[in-house]
N, CA, C and O atoms as a GROMACS GRO file, in nm:
protein
  424
    1MET      N    1  12.558  10.674  11.411
    1MET     CA    2  12.507  10.597  11.295
    1MET      C    3  12.397  10.544  11.315
    1MET      O    4  12.303  10.556  11.236
    2GLY      N    5  12.389  10.431  11.496
    2GLY     CA    6  12.262  10.376  11.516
    2GLY      C    7  12.144  10.461  11.516
    2GLY      O    8  12.032  10.418  11.490
    3VAL      N    9  12.170  10.577  11.544
    3VAL     CA   10  12.049  10.677  11.585
    3VAL      C   11  12.009  10.759  11.467
    3VAL      O   12  11.904  10.822  11.471
    4ALA      N   13  12.079  10.762  11.372
    4ALA     CA   14  12.040  10.810  11.221
    4ALA      C   15  11.985  10.711  11.143
    4ALA      O   16  11.890  10.756  11.078
    5LEU      N   17  12.003  10.605  11.125
    5LEU     CA   18  11.956  10.507  11.085
    5LEU      C   19  11.778  10.445  11.145
    5LEU      O   20  11.672  10.406  11.096
    6LEU      N   21  11.842  10.470  11.280
    6LEU     CA   22  11.646  10.463  11.335
    6LEU      C   23  11.567  10.606  11.286
    6LEU      O   24  11.454  10.597  11.240
    7THR      N   25  11.623  10.714  11.298
    7THR     CA   26  11.523  10.825  11.249
    7THR      C   27  11.516  10.817  11.076
    7THR      O   28  11.410  10.862  11.032
    8VAL      N   29  11.596  10.774  10.989
    8VAL     CA   30  11.549  10.760  10.851
    8VAL      C   31  11.456  10.673  10.865
    8VAL      O   32  11.344  10.706  10.829
    9GLY      N   33  11.475  10.557  10.915
    9GLY     CA   34  11.425  10.428  10.924
    9GLY      C   35  11.266  10.488  10.972
    9GLY      O   36  11.184  10.499  10.880
   10ILE      N   37  11.223  10.526  11.111
   10ILE     CA   38  11.085  10.594  11.116
   10ILE      C   39  11.013  10.634  11.082
   10ILE      O   40  10.896  10.603  11.103
   11VAL      N   41  11.082  10.780  10.968
   11VAL     CA   42  11.028  10.814  10.879
   11VAL      C   43  10.992  10.763  10.761
   11VAL      O   44  10.887  10.805  10.713
   12PHE      N   45  11.066  10.666  10.689
   12PHE     CA   46  11.005  10.593  10.583
   12PHE      C   47  10.921  10.502  10.614
   12PHE      O   48  10.849  10.456  10.525
   13TRP      N   49  10.913  10.462  10.727
   13TRP     CA   50  10.823  10.348  10.778
   13TRP      C   51  10.716  10.402  10.789
   13TRP      O   52  10.620  10.328  10.773
   14LEU      N   53  10.688  10.542  10.817
   14LEU     CA   54  10.565  10.635  10.855
   14LEU      C   55  10.513  10.681  10.709
   14LEU      O   56  10.394  10.707  10.696
   15LEU      N   57  10.601  10.690  10.596
   15LEU     CA   58  10.523  10.700  10.515
   15LEU      C   59  10.441  10.568  10.424
   15LEU      O   60  10.332  10.563  10.366
   16CYS      N   61  10.536  10.481  10.439
   16CYS     CA   62  10.489  10.327  10.370
   16CYS      C   63  10.396  10.297  10.434
   16CYS      O   64  10.309  10.247  10.363
   17TYR      N   65  10.353  10.309  10.613
   17TYR     CA   66  10.294  10.265  10.630
   17TYR      C   67  10.147  10.364  10.647
   17TYR      O   68  10.060  10.335  10.728
   18ARG      N   69  10.140  10.476  10.563
   18ARG     CA   70   9.996  10.554  10.585
   18ARG      C   71   9.970  10.511  10.412
   18ARG      O   72   9.852  10.507  10.378
   19GLN      N   73  10.067  10.482  10.316
   19GLN     CA   74  10.018  10.449  10.188
   19GLN      C   75   9.976  10.349  10.202
   19GLN      O   76   9.855  10.345  10.178
   20VAL      N   77  10.023  10.253  10.233
   20VAL     CA   78   9.960  10.058  10.265
   20VAL      C   79   9.796  10.079  10.404
   20VAL      O   80   9.708  10.010  10.455
   21SER      N   81   9.824  10.156  10.405
   21SER     CA   82   9.687  10.151  10.531
   21SER      C   83   9.548  10.224  10.457
   21SER      O   84   9.429  10.206  10.484
   22LYS      N   85   9.600  10.303  10.367
   22LYS     CA   86   9.483  10.367  10.274
   22LYS      C   87   9.453  10.262  10.159
   22LYS      O   88   9.335  10.250  10.126
   23ALA      N   89   9.545  10.188  10.097
   23ALA     CA   90   9.512  10.089  10.005
   23ALA      C   91   9.450   9.960  10.063
   23ALA      O   92   9.391   9.880   9.991
   24TYR      N   93   9.472   9.939  10.236
   24TYR     CA   94   9.394   9.825  10.259
   24TYR      C   95   9.279   9.863  10.283
   24TYR      O   96   9.186   9.786  10.257
   25ARG      N   97   9.247  10.029  10.355
   25ARG     CA   98   9.077  10.004  10.382
   25ARG      C   99   9.027  10.016  10.253
   25ARG      O  100   8.914   9.968  10.242
   26ARG      N  101   9.081  10.074  10.133
   26ARG     CA  102   8.992  10.051   9.996
   26ARG      C  103   9.007   9.892   9.936
   26ARG      O  104   8.951   9.866   9.830
   27GLY      N  105   9.078   9.796  10.002
   27GLY     CA  106   9.032   9.665   9.935
   27GLY      C  107   9.154   9.664   9.832
   27GLY      O  108   9.136   9.575   9.749
   28GLU      N  109   9.269   9.732   9.814
   28GLU     CA  110   9.342   9.698   9.666
   28GLU      C  111   9.466   9.695   9.701
   28GLU      O  112   9.504   9.746   9.806
   29LEU      N  113   9.541   9.639   9.620
   29LEU     CA  114   9.685   9.610   9.602
   29LEU      C  115   9.769   9.678   9.588
   29LEU      O  116   9.836   9.643   9.490
   30LEU      N  117   9.817   9.797   9.655
   30LEU     CA  118   9.930   9.848   9.662
   30LEU      C  119  10.046   9.847   9.545
   30LEU      O  120  10.120   9.748   9.545
   31THR      N  121  10.064   9.935   9.459
   31THR     CA  122  10.194   9.919   9.366
   31THR      C  123  10.258  10.015   9.323
   31THR      O  124  10.348   9.998   9.240
   32THR      N  125  10.220  10.162   9.381
   32THR     CA  126  10.229  10.306   9.349
   32THR      C  127  10.304  10.338   9.493
   32THR      O  128  10.281  10.284   9.601
   33GLY      N  129  10.396  10.437   9.466
   33GLY     CA  130  10.478  10.520   9.592
   33GLY      C  131  10.583  10.405   9.655
   33GLY      O  132  10.673  10.356   9.586
   34CYS      N  133  10.566  10.378   9.755
   34CYS     CA  134  10.680  10.293   9.824
   34CYS      C  135  10.677  10.167   9.806
   34CYS      O  136  10.767  10.089   9.836
   35TYR      N  137  10.547  10.133   9.742
   35TYR     CA  138  10.552   9.953   9.699
   35TYR      C  139  10.568  10.003   9.513
   35TYR      O  140  10.466   9.976   9.450
   36SER      N  141  10.652  10.054   9.450
   36SER     CA  142  10.670  10.049   9.343
   36SER      C  143  10.764   9.985   9.273
   36SER      O  144  10.772   9.984   9.150
   37ARG      N  145  10.842   9.927   9.354
   37ARG     CA  146  10.977   9.880   9.319
   37ARG      C  147  11.007   9.756   9.425
   37ARG      O  148  11.059   9.652   9.386
   38VAL      N  149  10.970   9.777   9.557
   38VAL     CA  150  10.963   9.683   9.662
   38VAL      C  151  10.821   9.613   9.707
   38VAL      O  152  10.739   9.682   9.768
   39ARG      N  153  10.791   9.470   9.675
   39ARG     CA  154  10.701   9.416   9.742
   39ARG      C  155  10.666   9.452   9.902
   39ARG      O  156  10.557   9.475   9.954
   40HIS      N  157  10.797   9.449   9.956
   40HIS     CA  158  10.777   9.460  10.124
   40HIS      C  159  10.860   9.587  10.157
   40HIS      O  160  10.966   9.555  10.209
   41PRO      N  161  10.845   9.717  10.143
   41PRO     CA  162  10.922   9.786  10.174
   41PRO      C  163  10.920   9.846  10.332
   41PRO      O  164  11.017   9.914  10.366
   42ILE      N  165  10.836   9.827  10.407
   42ILE     CA  166  10.774   9.812  10.553
   42ILE      C  167  10.884   9.713  10.606
   42ILE      O  168  10.959   9.760  10.692
   43TYR      N  169  10.906   9.582  10.567
   43TYR     CA  170  11.001   9.507  10.604
   43TYR      C  171  11.142   9.520  10.586
   43TYR      O  172  11.220   9.488  10.676
   44SER      N  173  11.181   9.568  10.470
   44SER     CA  174  11.297   9.635  10.432
   44SER      C  175  11.363   9.724  10.534
   44SER      O  176  11.471   9.727  10.593
   45ILE      N  177  11.246   9.798  10.531
   45ILE     CA  178  11.299   9.920  10.606
   45ILE      C  179  11.323   9.902  10.753
   45ILE      O  180  11.398   9.984  10.807
   46TRP      N  181  11.258   9.784  10.840
   46TRP     CA  182  11.253   9.730  10.942
   46TRP      C  183  11.414   9.674  10.937
   46TRP      O  184  11.505   9.720  11.006
   47GLY      N  185  11.423   9.592  10.864
   47GLY     CA  186  11.556   9.544  10.852
   47GLY      C  187  11.678   9.582  10.828
   47GLY      O  188  11.778   9.518  10.862
   48PHE      N  189  11.677   9.684  10.772
   48PHE     CA  190  11.774   9.750  10.693
   48PHE      C  191  11.797   9.892  10.798
   48PHE      O  192  11.916   9.915  10.824
   49LEU      N  193  11.726   9.956  10.840
   49LEU     CA  194  11.758  10.084  10.900
   49LEU      C  195  11.678  10.050  11.041
   49LEU      O  196  11.755  10.053  11.136
   50ILE      N  197  11.588  10.030  11.064
   50ILE     CA  198  11.528  10.024  11.234
   50ILE      C  199  11.613   9.920  11.311
   50ILE      O  200  11.694   9.955  11.397
   51VAL      N  201  11.590   9.776  11.276
   51VAL     CA  202  11.642   9.674  11.344
   51VAL      C  203  11.803   9.703  11.333
   51VAL      O  204  11.876   9.685  11.430
   52LEU      N  205  11.849   9.746  11.215
   52LEU     CA  206  11.959   9.774  11.250
   52LEU      C  207  12.063   9.871  11.290
   52LEU      O  208  12.183   9.855  11.316
   53GLY      N  209  11.971  10.000  11.286
   53GLY     CA  210  12.017  10.101  11.375
   53GLY      C  211  11.981  10.090  11.549
   53GLY      O  212  12.041  10.156  11.634
   54PHE      N  213  11.862   9.986  11.579
   54PHE     CA  214  11.856   9.972  11.736
   54PHE      C  215  11.998   9.926  11.761
   54PHE      O  216  12.082   9.992  11.822
   55SER      N  217  12.018   9.811  11.710
   55SER     CA  218  12.123   9.758  11.725
   55SER      C  219  12.271   9.795  11.748
   55SER      O  220  12.348   9.759  11.837
   56LEU      N  221  12.292   9.883  11.634
   56LEU     CA  222  12.399   9.935  11.658
   56LEU      C  223  12.389  10.091  11.780
   56LEU      O  224  12.477  10.158  11.834
   57ALA      N  225  12.287  10.095  11.783
   57ALA     CA  226  12.270  10.218  11.883
   57ALA      C  227  12.308  10.157  12.026
   57ALA      O  228  12.386  10.210  12.104
   58ILE      N  229  12.215   9.994  12.055
   58ILE     CA  230  12.222   9.953  12.198
   58ILE      C  231  12.375   9.871  12.180
   58ILE      O  232  12.437   9.844  12.283
   59GLY      N  233  12.424   9.838  12.064
   59GLY     CA  234  12.557   9.772  12.061
   59GLY      C  235  12.554   9.616  12.123
   59GLY      O  236  12.441   9.573  12.146
   60GLY      N  237  12.673   9.524  12.155
   60GLY     CA  238  12.702   9.441  12.206
   60GLY      C  239  12.612   9.301  12.169
   60GLY      O  240  12.619   9.256  12.054
   61PHE      N  241  12.545   9.248  12.252
   61PHE     CA  242  12.466   9.113  12.239
   61PHE      C  243  12.348   9.178  12.112
   61PHE      O  244  12.281   9.102  12.042
   62MET      N  245  12.343   9.295  12.103
   62MET     CA  246  12.179   9.314  12.019
   62MET      C  247  12.285   9.311  11.878
   62MET      O  248  12.194   9.317  11.795
   63LEU      N  249  12.362   9.309  11.827
   63LEU     CA  250  12.441   9.312  11.719
   63LEU      C  251  12.397   9.174  11.629
   63LEU      O  252  12.419   9.159  11.509
   64GLY      N  253  12.342   9.096  11.700
   64GLY     CA  254  12.276   8.968  11.593
   64GLY      C  255  12.129   8.968  11.588
   64GLY      O  256  12.071   8.878  11.528
   65LEU      N  257  12.052   9.082  11.656
   65LEU     CA  258  11.931   9.076  11.614
   65LEU      C  259  11.891   9.115  11.454
   65LEU      O  260  11.787   9.072  11.406
   66PRO      N  261  11.968   9.188  11.389
   66PRO     CA  262  11.908   9.167  11.270
   66PRO      C  263  11.927   9.028  11.180
   66PRO      O  264  11.848   9.025  11.085
   67LEU      N  265  11.984   8.955  11.186
   67LEU     CA  266  11.979   8.801  11.150
   67LEU      C  267  11.892   8.702  11.207
   67LEU      O  268  11.844   8.598  11.160
   68VAL      N  269  11.883   8.761  11.325
   68VAL     CA  270  11.748   8.688  11.372
   68VAL      C  271  11.628   8.707  11.300
   68VAL      O  272  11.543   8.623  11.268
   69TYR      N  273  11.634   8.867  11.273
   69TYR     CA  274  11.466   8.980  11.237
   69TYR      C  275  11.468   8.899  11.055
   69TYR      O  276  11.372   8.882  10.980
   70TRP      N  277  11.612   8.864  11.032
   70TRP     CA  278  11.551   8.824  10.876
   70TRP      C  279  11.515   8.649  10.878
   70TRP      O  280  11.410   8.608  10.830
   71LEU      N  281  11.586   8.585  10.922
   71LEU     CA  282  11.582   8.429  10.929
   71LEU      C  283  11.426   8.426  10.967
   71LEU      O  284  11.345   8.386  10.884
   72ALA      N  285  11.380   8.474  11.105
   72ALA     CA  286  11.210   8.462  11.115
   72ALA      C  287  11.145   8.538  11.015
   72ALA      O  288  11.045   8.470  10.990
   73LEU      N  289  11.141   8.652  10.933
   73LEU     CA  290  11.115   8.709  10.817
   73LEU      C  291  11.075   8.599  10.688
   73LEU      O  292  10.963   8.576  10.641
   74VAL      N  293  11.187   8.548  10.656
   74VAL     CA  294  11.159   8.481  10.561
   74VAL      C  295  11.163   8.346  10.580
   74VAL      O  296  11.223   8.274  10.500
   75LYS      N  297  11.086   8.283  10.714
   75LYS     CA  298  11.022   8.165  10.747
   75LYS      C  299  10.871   8.212  10.721
   75LYS      O  300  10.793   8.125  10.683
   76PHE      N  301  10.816   8.369  10.741
   76PHE     CA  302  10.685   8.434  10.757
   76PHE      C  303  10.654   8.464  10.631
   76PHE      O  304  10.540   8.446  10.586
   77ILE      N  305  10.724   8.500  10.581
   77ILE     CA  306  10.708   8.608  10.399
   77ILE      C  307  10.625   8.486  10.292
   77ILE      O  308  10.544   8.518  10.206
   78GLY      N  309  10.660   8.365  10.320
   78GLY     CA  310  10.552   8.288  10.236
   78GLY      C  311  10.421   8.271  10.259
   78GLY      O  312  10.341   8.308  10.174
   79GLU      N  313  10.397   8.238  10.325
   79GLU     CA  314  10.275   8.271  10.371
   79GLU      C  315  10.214   8.400  10.367
   79GLU      O  316  10.094   8.382  10.352
   80GLU      N  317  10.244   8.533  10.375
   80GLU     CA  318  10.178   8.648  10.357
   80GLU      C  319  10.190   8.658  10.206
   80GLU      O  320  10.112   8.737  10.153
   81GLU      N  321  10.288   8.582  10.113
   81GLU     CA  322  10.242   8.638   9.959
   81GLU      C  323  10.121   8.524   9.920
   81GLU      O  324  10.040   8.550   9.831
   82ASN      N  325  10.118   8.399   9.995
   82ASN     CA  326  10.050   8.327   9.951
   82ASN      C  327   9.919   8.370   9.912
   82ASN      O  328   9.859   8.376   9.805
   83ALA      N  329   9.881   8.409  10.078
   83ALA     CA  330   9.753   8.514  10.080
   83ALA      C  331   9.724   8.650   9.972
   83ALA      O  332   9.620   8.680   9.913
   84LEU      N  333   9.810   8.692   9.972
   84LEU     CA  334   9.796   8.812   9.861
   84LEU      C  335   9.805   8.756   9.682
   84LEU      O  336   9.774   8.810   9.575
   85GLU      N  337   9.851   8.655   9.711
   85GLU     CA  338   9.826   8.600   9.557
   85GLU      C  339   9.700   8.505   9.538
   85GLU      O  340   9.650   8.459   9.435
   86GLU      N  341   9.659   8.488   9.698
   86GLU     CA  342   9.486   8.403   9.636
   86GLU      C  343   9.391   8.541   9.656
   86GLU      O  344   9.296   8.546   9.578
   87ARG      N  345   9.403   8.659   9.755
   87ARG     CA  346   9.340   8.752   9.743
   87ARG      C  347   9.337   8.856   9.600
   87ARG      O  348   9.239   8.918   9.557
   88PHE      N  349   9.455   8.855   9.552
   88PHE     CA  350   9.456   8.953   9.432
   88PHE      C  351   9.516   8.855   9.282
   88PHE      O  352   9.528   8.915   9.175
   89GLY      N  353   9.535   8.765   9.288
   89GLY     CA  354   9.535   8.667   9.138
   89GLY      C  355   9.633   8.715   9.058
   89GLY      O  356   9.746   8.743   9.099
   90ASP      N  357   9.596   8.724   8.948
   90ASP     CA  358   9.676   8.786   8.833
   90ASP      C  359   9.737   8.920   8.880
   90ASP      O  360   9.859   8.936   8.879
   91GLU      N  361   9.675   8.988   8.909
   91GLU     CA  362   9.738   9.144   8.965
   91GLU      C  363   9.866   9.111   9.065
   91GLU      O  364   9.972   9.173   9.056
   92TRP      N  365   9.854   9.056   9.115
   92TRP     CA  366   9.962   9.042   9.217
   92TRP      C  367  10.123   8.904   9.157
   92TRP      O  368  10.241   8.899   9.192
   93ARG      N  369  10.052   8.829   9.074
   93ARG     CA  370  10.136   8.806   9.013
   93ARG      C  371  10.183   8.885   8.927
   93ARG      O  372  10.303   8.859   8.935
   94GLU      N  373  10.174   8.951   8.862
   94GLU     CA  374  10.218   9.020   8.741
   94GLU      C  375  10.319   9.158   8.838
   94GLU      O  376  10.435   9.192   8.812
   95TYR      N  377  10.236   9.207   8.937
   95TYR     CA  378  10.330   9.286   9.011
   95TYR      C  379  10.454   9.211   9.072
   95TYR      O  380  10.564   9.265   9.060
   96THR      N  381  10.444   9.099   9.131
   96THR     CA  382  10.578   8.994   9.170
   96THR      C  383  10.682   8.968   9.018
   96THR      O  384  10.770   8.883   9.024
   97LYS      N  385  10.665   9.033   8.915
   97LYS     CA  386  10.734   9.001   8.803
   97LYS      C  387  10.813   9.127   8.756
   97LYS      O  388  10.920   9.140   8.697
   98ARG      N  389  10.725   9.210   8.803
   98ARG     CA  390  10.853   9.358   8.803
   98ARG      C  391  10.898   9.421   8.930
   98ARG      O  392  10.937   9.536   8.951
   99THR      N  393  10.886   9.328   9.000
   99THR     CA  394  10.958   9.418   9.192
   99THR      C  395  11.034   9.298   9.259
   99THR      O  396  11.022   9.179   9.232
  100GLY      N  397  11.103   9.350   9.341
  100GLY     CA  398  11.180   9.291   9.434
  100GLY      C  399  11.092   9.248   9.565
  100GLY      O  400  10.983   9.297   9.593
  101ARG      N  401  11.159   9.153   9.635
  101ARG     CA  402  11.081   9.100   9.744
  101ARG      C  403  11.116   9.204   9.853
  101ARG      O  404  11.026   9.262   9.915
  102PHE      N  405  11.266   9.232   9.880
  102PHE     CA  406  11.298   9.332   9.983
  102PHE      C  407  11.368   9.439   9.927
  102PHE      O  408  11.356   9.548   9.983
  103LEU      N  409  11.474   9.425   9.783
  103LEU     CA  410  11.542   9.535   9.722
  103LEU      C  411  11.447   9.538   9.557
  103LEU      O  412  11.379   9.466   9.484
  104PRO      N  413  11.497   9.666   9.567
  104PRO     CA  414  11.441   9.679   9.412
  104PRO      C  415  11.503   9.586   9.325
  104PRO      O  416  11.600   9.529   9.375
  105ARG      N  417  11.466   9.544   9.173
  105ARG     CA  418  11.562   9.460   9.083
  105ARG      C  419  11.639   9.566   9.026
  105ARG      O  420  11.613   9.686   9.042
  106ILE      N  421  11.736   9.519   8.958
  106ILE     CA  422  11.836   9.601   8.868
  106ILE      C  423  11.747   9.614   8.694
  106ILE      O  424  11.802   9.674   8.602
   0.00000   0.00000   0.00000
């Protein structure tokens, strides 16, 4: 199960990373593709697939790693979102209204 989660996570991560890298080089806020329903899909992929998959594959003491990851991320993410709001202004605020932070809105 752990290896399967890792494999799927790495594939999704590469897809999202490719999309966001192109937008970053152009100085644009990416709101399509991987970013059309979730503001931070790369963090979600790491938290739900890669870190969890690694923890399951290794087992034992590593099973607490996903909790540590999410606690650290929640502390850090506010700074990143503030920087994005400062840079993209109303475009960022509108984007946040229609997308979830880590999971798609229902």
